[in-house]
mmCIF file of C-alpha atoms in Angstrom:
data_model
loop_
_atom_site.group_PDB
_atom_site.id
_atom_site.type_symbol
_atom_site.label_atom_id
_atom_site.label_comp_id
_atom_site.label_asym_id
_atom_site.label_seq_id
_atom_site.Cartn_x
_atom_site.Cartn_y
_atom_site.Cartn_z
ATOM 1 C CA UNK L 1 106.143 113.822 112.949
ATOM 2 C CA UNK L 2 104.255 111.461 114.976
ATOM 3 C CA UNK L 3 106.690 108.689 116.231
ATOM 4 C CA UNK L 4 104.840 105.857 113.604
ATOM 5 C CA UNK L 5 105.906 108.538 111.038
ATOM 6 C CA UNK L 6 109.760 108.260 112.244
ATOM 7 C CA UNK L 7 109.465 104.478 112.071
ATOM 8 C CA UNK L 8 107.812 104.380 108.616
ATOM 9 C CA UNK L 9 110.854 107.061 107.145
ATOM 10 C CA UNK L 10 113.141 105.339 109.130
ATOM 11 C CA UNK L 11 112.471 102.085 107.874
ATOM 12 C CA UNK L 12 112.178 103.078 104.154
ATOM 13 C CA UNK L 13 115.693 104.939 104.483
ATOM 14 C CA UNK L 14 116.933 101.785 105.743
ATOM 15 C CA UNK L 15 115.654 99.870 102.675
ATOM 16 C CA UNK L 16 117.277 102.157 100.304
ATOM 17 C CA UNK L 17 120.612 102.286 102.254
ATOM 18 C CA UNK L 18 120.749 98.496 102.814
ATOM 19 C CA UNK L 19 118.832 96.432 100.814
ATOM 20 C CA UNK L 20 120.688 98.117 97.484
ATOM 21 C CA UNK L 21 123.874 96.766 98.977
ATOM 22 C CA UNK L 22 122.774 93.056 98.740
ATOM 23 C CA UNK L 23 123.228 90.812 96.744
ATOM 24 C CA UNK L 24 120.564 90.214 94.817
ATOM 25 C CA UNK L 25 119.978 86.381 95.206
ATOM 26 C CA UNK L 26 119.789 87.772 99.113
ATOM 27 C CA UNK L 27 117.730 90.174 98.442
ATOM 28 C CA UNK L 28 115.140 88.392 96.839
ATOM 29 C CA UNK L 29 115.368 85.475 99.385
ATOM 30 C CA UNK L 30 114.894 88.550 102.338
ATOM 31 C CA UNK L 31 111.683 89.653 100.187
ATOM 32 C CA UNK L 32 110.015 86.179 100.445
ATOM 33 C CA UNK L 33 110.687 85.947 103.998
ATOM 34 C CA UNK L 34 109.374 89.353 104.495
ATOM 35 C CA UNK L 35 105.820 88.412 102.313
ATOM 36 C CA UNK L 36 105.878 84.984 103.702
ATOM 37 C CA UNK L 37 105.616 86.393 107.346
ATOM 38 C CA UNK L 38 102.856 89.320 106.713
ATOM 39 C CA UNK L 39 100.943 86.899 104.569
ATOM 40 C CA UNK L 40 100.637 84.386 107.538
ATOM 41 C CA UNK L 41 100.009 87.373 109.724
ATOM 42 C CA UNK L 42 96.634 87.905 107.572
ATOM 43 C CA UNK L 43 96.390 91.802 108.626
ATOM 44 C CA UNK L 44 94.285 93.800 106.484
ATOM 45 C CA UNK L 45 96.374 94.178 103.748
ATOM 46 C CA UNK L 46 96.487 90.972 102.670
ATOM 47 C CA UNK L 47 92.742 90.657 103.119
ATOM 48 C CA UNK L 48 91.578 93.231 101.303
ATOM 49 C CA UNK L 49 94.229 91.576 98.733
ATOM 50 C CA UNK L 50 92.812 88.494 98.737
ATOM 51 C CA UNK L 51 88.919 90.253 98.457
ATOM 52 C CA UNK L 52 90.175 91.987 95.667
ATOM 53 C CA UNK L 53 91.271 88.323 93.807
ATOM 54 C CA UNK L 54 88.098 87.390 94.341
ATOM 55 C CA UNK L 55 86.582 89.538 92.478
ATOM 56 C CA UNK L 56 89.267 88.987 89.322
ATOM 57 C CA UNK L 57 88.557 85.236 89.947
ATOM 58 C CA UNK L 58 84.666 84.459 91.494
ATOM 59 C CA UNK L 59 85.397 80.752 90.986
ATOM 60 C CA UNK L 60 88.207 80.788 93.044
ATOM 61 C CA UNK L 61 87.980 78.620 96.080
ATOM 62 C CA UNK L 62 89.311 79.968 99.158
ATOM 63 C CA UNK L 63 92.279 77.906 99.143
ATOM 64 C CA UNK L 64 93.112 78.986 95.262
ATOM 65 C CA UNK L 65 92.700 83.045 96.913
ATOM 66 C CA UNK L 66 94.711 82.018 99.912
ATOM 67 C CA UNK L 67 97.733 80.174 97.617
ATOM 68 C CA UNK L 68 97.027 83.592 94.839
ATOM 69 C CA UNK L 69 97.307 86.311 97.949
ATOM 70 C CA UNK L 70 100.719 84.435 98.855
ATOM 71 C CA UNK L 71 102.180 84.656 95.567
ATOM 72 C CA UNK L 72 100.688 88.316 95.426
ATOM 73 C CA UNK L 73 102.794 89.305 98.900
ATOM 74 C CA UNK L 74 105.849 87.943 97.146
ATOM 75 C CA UNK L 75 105.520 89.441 93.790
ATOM 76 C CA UNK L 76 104.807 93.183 96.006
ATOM 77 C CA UNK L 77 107.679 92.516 97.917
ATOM 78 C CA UNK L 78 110.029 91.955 94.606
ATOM 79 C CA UNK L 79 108.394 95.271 93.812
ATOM 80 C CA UNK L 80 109.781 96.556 96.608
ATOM 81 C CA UNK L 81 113.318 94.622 96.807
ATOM 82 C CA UNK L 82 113.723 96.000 93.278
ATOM 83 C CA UNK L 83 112.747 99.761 93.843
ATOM 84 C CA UNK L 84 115.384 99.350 96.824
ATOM 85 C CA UNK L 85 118.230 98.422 94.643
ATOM 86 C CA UNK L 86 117.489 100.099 91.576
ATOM 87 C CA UNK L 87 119.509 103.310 91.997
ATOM 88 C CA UNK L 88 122.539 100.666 92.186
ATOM 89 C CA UNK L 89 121.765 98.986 88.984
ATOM 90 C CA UNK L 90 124.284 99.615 86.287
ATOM 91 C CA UNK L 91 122.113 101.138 83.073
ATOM 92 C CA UNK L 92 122.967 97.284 81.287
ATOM 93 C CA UNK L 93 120.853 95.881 83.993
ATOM 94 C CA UNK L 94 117.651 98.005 83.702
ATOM 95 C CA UNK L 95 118.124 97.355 80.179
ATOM 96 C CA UNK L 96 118.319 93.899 80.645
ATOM 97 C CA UNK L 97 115.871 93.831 83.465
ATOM 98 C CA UNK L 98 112.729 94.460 81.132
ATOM 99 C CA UNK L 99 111.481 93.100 78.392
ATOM 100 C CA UNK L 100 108.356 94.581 76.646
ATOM 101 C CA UNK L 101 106.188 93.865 73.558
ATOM 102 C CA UNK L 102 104.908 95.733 71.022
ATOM 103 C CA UNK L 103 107.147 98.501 71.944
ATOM 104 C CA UNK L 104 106.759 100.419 68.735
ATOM 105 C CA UNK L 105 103.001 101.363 69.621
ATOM 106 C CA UNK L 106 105.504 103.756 71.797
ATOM 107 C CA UNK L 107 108.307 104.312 69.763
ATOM 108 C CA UNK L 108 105.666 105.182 66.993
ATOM 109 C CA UNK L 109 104.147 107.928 69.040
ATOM 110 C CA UNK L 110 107.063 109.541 70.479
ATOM 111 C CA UNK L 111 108.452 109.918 66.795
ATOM 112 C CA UNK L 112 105.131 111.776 65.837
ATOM 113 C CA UNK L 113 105.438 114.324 68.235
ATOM 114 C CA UNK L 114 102.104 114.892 69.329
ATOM 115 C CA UNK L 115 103.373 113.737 72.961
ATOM 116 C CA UNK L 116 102.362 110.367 74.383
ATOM 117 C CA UNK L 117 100.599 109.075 77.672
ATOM 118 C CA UNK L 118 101.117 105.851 78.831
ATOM 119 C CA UNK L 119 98.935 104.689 81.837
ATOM 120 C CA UNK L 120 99.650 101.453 83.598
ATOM 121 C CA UNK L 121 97.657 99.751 87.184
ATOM 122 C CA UNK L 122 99.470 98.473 90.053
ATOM 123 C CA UNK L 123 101.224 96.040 88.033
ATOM 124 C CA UNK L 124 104.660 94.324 88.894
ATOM 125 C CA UNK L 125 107.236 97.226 88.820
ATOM 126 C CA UNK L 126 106.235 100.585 86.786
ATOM 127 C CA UNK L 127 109.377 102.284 88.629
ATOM 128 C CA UNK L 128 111.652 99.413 86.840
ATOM 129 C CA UNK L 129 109.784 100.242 83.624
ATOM 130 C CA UNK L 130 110.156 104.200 83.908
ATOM 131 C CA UNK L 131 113.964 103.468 84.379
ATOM 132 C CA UNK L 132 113.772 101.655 81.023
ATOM 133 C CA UNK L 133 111.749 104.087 78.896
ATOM 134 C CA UNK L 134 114.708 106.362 80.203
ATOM 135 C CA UNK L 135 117.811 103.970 80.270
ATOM 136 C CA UNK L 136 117.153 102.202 76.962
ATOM 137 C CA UNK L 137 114.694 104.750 75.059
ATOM 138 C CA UNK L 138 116.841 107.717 76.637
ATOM 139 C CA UNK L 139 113.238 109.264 76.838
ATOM 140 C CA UNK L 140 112.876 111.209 79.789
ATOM 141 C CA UNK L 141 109.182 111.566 81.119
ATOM 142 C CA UNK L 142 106.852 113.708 83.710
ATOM 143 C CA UNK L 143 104.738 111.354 86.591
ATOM 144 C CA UNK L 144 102.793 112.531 89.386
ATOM 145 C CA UNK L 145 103.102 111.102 92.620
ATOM 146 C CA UNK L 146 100.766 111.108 95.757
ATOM 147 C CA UNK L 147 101.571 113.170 98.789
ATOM 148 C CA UNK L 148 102.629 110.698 101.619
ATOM 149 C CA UNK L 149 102.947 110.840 105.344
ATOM 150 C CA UNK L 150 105.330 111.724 106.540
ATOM 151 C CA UNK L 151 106.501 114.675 103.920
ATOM 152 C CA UNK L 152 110.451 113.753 104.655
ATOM 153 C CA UNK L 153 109.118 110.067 103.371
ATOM 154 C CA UNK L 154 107.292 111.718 100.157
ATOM 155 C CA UNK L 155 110.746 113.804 99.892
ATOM 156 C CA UNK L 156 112.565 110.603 99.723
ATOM 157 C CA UNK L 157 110.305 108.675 96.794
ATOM 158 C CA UNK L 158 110.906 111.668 94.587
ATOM 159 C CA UNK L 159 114.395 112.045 95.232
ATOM 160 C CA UNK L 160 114.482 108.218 94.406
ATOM 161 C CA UNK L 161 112.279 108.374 90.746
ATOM 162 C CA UNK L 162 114.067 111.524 89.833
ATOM 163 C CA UNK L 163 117.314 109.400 90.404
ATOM 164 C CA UNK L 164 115.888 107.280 87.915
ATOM 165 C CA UNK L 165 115.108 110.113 84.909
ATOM 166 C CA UNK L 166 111.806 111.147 85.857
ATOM 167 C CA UNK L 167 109.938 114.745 86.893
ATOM 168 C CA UNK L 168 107.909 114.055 89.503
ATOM 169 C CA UNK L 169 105.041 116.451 90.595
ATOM 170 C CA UNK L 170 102.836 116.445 93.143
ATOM 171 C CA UNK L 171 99.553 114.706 92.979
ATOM 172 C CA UNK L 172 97.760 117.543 95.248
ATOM 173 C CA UNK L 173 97.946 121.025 94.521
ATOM 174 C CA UNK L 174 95.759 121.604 91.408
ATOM 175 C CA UNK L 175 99.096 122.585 89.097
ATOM 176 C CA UNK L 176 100.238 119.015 87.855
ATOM 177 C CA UNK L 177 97.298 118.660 85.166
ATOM 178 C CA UNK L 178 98.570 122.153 83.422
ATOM 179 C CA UNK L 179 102.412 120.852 83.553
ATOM 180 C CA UNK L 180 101.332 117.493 82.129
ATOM 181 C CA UNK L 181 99.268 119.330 79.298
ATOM 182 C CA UNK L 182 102.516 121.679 78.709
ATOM 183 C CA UNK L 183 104.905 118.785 78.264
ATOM 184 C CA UNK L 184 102.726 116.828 75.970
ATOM 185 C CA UNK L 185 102.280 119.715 73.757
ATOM 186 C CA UNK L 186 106.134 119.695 73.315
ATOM 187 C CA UNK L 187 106.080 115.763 72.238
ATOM 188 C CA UNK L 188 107.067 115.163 75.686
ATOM 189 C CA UNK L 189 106.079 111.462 77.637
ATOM 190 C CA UNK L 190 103.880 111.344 80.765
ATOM 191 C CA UNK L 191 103.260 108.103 82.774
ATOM 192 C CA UNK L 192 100.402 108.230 84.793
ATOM 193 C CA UNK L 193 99.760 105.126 87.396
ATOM 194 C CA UNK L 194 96.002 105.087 86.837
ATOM 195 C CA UNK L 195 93.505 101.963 88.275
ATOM 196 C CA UNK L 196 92.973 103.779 91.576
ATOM 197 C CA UNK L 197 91.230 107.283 91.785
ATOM 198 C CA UNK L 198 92.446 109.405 94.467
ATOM 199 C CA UNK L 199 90.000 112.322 94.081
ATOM 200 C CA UNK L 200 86.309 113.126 93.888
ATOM 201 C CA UNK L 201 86.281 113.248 90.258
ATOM 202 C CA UNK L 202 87.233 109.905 89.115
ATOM 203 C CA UNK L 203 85.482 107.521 86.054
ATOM 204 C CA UNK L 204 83.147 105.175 86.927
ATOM 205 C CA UNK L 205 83.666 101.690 84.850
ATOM 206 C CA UNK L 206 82.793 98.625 84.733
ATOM 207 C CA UNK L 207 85.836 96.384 85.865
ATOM 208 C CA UNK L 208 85.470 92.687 86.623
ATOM 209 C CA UNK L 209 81.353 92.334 86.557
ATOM 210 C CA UNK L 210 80.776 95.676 89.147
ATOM 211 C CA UNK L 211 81.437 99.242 89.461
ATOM 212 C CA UNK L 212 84.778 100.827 90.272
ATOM 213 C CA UNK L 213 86.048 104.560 89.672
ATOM 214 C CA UNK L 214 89.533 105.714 87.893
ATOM 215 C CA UNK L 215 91.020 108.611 87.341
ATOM 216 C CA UNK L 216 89.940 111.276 84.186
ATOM 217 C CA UNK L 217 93.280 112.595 83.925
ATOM 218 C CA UNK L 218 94.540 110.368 81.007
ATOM 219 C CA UNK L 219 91.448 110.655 79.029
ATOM 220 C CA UNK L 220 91.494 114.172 79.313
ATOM 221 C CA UNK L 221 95.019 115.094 78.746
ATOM 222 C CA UNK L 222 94.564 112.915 75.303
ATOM 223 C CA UNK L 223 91.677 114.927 74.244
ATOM 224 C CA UNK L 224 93.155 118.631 75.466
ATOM 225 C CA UNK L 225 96.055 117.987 73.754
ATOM 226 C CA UNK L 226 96.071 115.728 71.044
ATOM 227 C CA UNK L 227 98.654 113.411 72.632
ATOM 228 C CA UNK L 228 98.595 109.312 71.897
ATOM 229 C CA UNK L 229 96.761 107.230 75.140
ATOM 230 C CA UNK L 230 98.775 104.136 75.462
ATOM 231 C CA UNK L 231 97.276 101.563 78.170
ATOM 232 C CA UNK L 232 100.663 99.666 79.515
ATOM 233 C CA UNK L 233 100.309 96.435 81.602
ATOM 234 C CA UNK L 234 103.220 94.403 83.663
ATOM 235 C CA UNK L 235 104.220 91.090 84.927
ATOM 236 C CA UNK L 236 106.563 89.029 86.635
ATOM 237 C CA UNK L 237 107.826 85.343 85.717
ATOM 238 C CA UNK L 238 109.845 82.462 87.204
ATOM 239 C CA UNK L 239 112.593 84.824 85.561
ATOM 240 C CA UNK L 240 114.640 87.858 87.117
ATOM 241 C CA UNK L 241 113.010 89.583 83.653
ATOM 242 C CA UNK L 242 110.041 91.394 84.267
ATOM 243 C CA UNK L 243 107.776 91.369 80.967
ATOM 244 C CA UNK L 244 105.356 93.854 79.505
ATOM 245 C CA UNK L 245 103.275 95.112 76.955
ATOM 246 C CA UNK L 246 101.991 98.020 75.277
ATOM 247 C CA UNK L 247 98.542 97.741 74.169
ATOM 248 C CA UNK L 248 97.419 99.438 70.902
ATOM 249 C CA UNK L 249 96.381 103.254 70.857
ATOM 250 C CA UNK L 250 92.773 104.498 72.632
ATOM 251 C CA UNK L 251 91.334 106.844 70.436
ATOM 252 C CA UNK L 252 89.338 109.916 71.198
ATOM 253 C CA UNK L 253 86.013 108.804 70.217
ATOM 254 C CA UNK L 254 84.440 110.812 67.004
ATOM 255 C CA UNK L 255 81.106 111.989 68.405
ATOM 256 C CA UNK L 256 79.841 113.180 72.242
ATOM 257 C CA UNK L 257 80.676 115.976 74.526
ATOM 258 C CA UNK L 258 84.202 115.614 76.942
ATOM 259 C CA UNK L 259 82.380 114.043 79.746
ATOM 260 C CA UNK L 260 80.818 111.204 77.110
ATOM 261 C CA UNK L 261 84.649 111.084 75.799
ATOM 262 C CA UNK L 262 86.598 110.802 79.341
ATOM 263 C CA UNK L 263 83.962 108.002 80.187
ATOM 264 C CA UNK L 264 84.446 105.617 77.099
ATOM 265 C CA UNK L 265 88.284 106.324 77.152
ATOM 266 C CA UNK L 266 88.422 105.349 80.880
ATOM 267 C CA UNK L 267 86.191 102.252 80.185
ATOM 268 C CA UNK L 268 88.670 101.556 77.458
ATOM 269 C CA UNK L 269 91.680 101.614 79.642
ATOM 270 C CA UNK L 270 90.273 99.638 82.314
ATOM 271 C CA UNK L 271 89.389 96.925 80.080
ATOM 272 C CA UNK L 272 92.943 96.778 78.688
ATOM 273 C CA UNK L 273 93.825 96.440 82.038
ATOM 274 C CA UNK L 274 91.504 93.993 83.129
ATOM 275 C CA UNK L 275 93.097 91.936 80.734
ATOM 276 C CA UNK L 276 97.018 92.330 82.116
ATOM 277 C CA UNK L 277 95.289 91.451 85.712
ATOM 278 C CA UNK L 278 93.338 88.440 84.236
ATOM 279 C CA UNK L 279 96.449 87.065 83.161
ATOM 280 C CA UNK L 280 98.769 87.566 85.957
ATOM 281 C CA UNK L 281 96.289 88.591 88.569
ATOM 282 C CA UNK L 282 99.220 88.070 91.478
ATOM 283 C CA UNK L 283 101.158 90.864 90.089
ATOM 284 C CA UNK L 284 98.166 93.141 90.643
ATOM 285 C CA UNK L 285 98.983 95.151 93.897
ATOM 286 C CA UNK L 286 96.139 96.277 95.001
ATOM 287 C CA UNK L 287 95.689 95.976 98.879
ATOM 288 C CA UNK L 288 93.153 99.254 98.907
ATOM 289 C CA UNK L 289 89.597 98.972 98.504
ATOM 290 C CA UNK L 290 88.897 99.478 94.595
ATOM 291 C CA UNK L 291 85.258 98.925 93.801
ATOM 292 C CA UNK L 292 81.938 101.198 95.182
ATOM 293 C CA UNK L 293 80.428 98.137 96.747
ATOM 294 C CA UNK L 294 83.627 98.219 99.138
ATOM 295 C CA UNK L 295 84.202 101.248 99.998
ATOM 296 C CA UNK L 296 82.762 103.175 102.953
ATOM 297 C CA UNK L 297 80.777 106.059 102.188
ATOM 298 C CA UNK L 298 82.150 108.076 105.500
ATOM 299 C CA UNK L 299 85.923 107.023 105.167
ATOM 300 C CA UNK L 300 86.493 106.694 101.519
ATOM 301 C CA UNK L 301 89.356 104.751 99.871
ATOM 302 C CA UNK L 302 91.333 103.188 102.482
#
C-alpha cells in the first residue's frame, strides 16, 4: 500500500471504531462540520456535485447550486455518519430508522417467488435500507460491490454490509452476474446500486435532457430469469427517518431482441429515478462525472 492508501484505511477504520460510539446528536453535528468544511474548500468533489445539479436543475442560479451542493455535502455526510454507526444500532432502530411506501410492490414479489431485483441511484442511504429489507422483512439479499483501493479498505466495506445481512460479491471478476442469476432463480432478492456504469458495456439513456450510460445488469437479470425489476428511490427529511419508495414493476417489454429489451428497461429505470432526484435532488450523491458530454474520452469515469 501506498502511504495515501494507509491514510484512507486508516481513516475509515477510525470512522467505524469511533464515530459508532457517539452519540448520535454528536454525530450528526460532527457530519455537518465535516460537509460544511469540504464544501467551503470547493475541491473537485463538490464541483463536479454542483455540475451535476445543474444539470437536474438548468434554471438554477449559481447561488441556488451553491446553497443545493451545501445541503448535498451534508446529506452525504449523514450517509456516511449513519453507515458508521449502523452496526451499533439495535434491530428497533433500523426498523424505526426507515420508512418506505408502497412496500408491497416488494412484499408482492418476494411472495411469488420468481426472485426480485430492486435497483436504487446514489440516493440518501441504500446501506440503511438493505439493513431494513433484512431487519424488518427478515429477507436476506445478494449486492455487488466495487473493488476499492486499498483491498484491506474493500475487505472492510464487506465485512461491514455482511454485518448488516447481506452477500456481497465482487463487482470485477466476471462471476457475480451467474451468482445473481442463481439466487433469483431460487426466489432470492438482489439489490443492485445502478445510476453509474462502471464497465464498457453500460445503457445509454436519456437522463435529464442529455445522454448518460447505466448499467445492463438489472435489465438483463429480469429477462434471464424471470425475476420482478423494482426501481427503488431514497430521501432524507428534517427528520432522523429516512423515507422511500418503491416504484411499480418494469416489465420485460413484449416484442424486440435482448439488446432492444435491456435498452427500454434501462430507460425505464432511469426515468423512475430521475424522478426520486427531481424531488430531492440534494440526496443525490453523485460527485463522479455521469453524463458523455463530461466525461473524458482518455480517462473515463472519474
Amino acid at each position: 500500500m501506498t502511504a495515501a492508501d494507509r491514510l484512507t484505511d486508516a481513516l475509515y477504520g477510525l470512522g467505524w471504531s469511533t464515530v459508532k460510539k457517539l452519540p448520535e446528536p454528536v454525530a450528526v453535528r460532527l457530519g455537518n462540520s465535516v460537509a460544511d468544511l469540504a464544501w467551503k474548500q470547493r475541491g473537485k468533489g463538490v464541483q463536479r456535485l454542483e455540475s451535476n445539479y445543474a444539470r437536474v436543475l438548468p434554471d438554477a442560479g449559481p447561488e441556488r447550486l451553491r446553497e443545493l451542493s451545501r445541503a448535498g455535502m451534508r446529506s452525504y455526510l449523514r450517509y456516511w455518519m449513519e453507515s458508521f454507526r449502523l452496526p451499533a444500532w439495535s434491530e428497533e432502530r433500523v426498523r424505526k430508522g426507515f420508512e418506505p411506501k408502497d412496500v408491497h410492490h416488494l412484499t408482492d414479489g418476494l411472495a411469488s417467488d420468481r426472485g426480485v431485483i430492486i435497483a436504487l441511484p446514489h440516493l440518501a442511504n441504500w446501506d440503511l435500507a438493505g439493513a431494513w429489507v433484512t431487519t424488518e422483512l427478515k429477507t436476506p439479499f445478494t449486492t455487488v460491490a466495487e473493488r476499492l483501493r486499498p483491498e484491506t479498505l474493500y475487505d472492510r466495506f464487506v465485512a461491514y454490509r455482511e454485518g448488516l445481512g447481506m452477500e456481497v460479491l465482487p463487482h470485477s471478476g466476471g462471476t457475480a452476474f451467474g451468482t445473481l442469476a442463481r439466487r433469483l432463480r431460487e426466489g432470492g432478492l438482489v439489490c443492485l446500486v445502478a445510476d453509474r456504469d462502471l464497465s464498457a458495456s453500460g445503457i445509454e439513456v436519456g437522463f435529464f435532457g442529455d445522454t448518460a450510460r447505466m448499467p445492463a445488469g438489472p435489465a438483463l437479470l429480469a429477462q434471464q430469469t424471470g425475476a420482478i425489476l423494482l426501481p427503488v428511490t431514497l430521501w432524507y427529511d428534517d427528520t432522523p427517518v429516512m423515507k422511500g419508495r418503491v416504484h411499480a414493476p418494469i416489465e420485460v417489454p413484449e416484442s424486440g431482441d435482448k439488446a432492444a429489451k435491456t435498452s427500454v428497461m434501462t430507460q425505464a429505470l432511469a426515468d423512475a429515478f430521475a424522478t426520486g432526484i427531481a424531488d430531492h435532488p440534494e440526496d443525490w450523491h453523485m460527485l463522479q462525472r455521469l453524463w458523455l458530454a463530461d466525461l473524458d474520452p482518455a480517462k473515463g469515469p472519474s
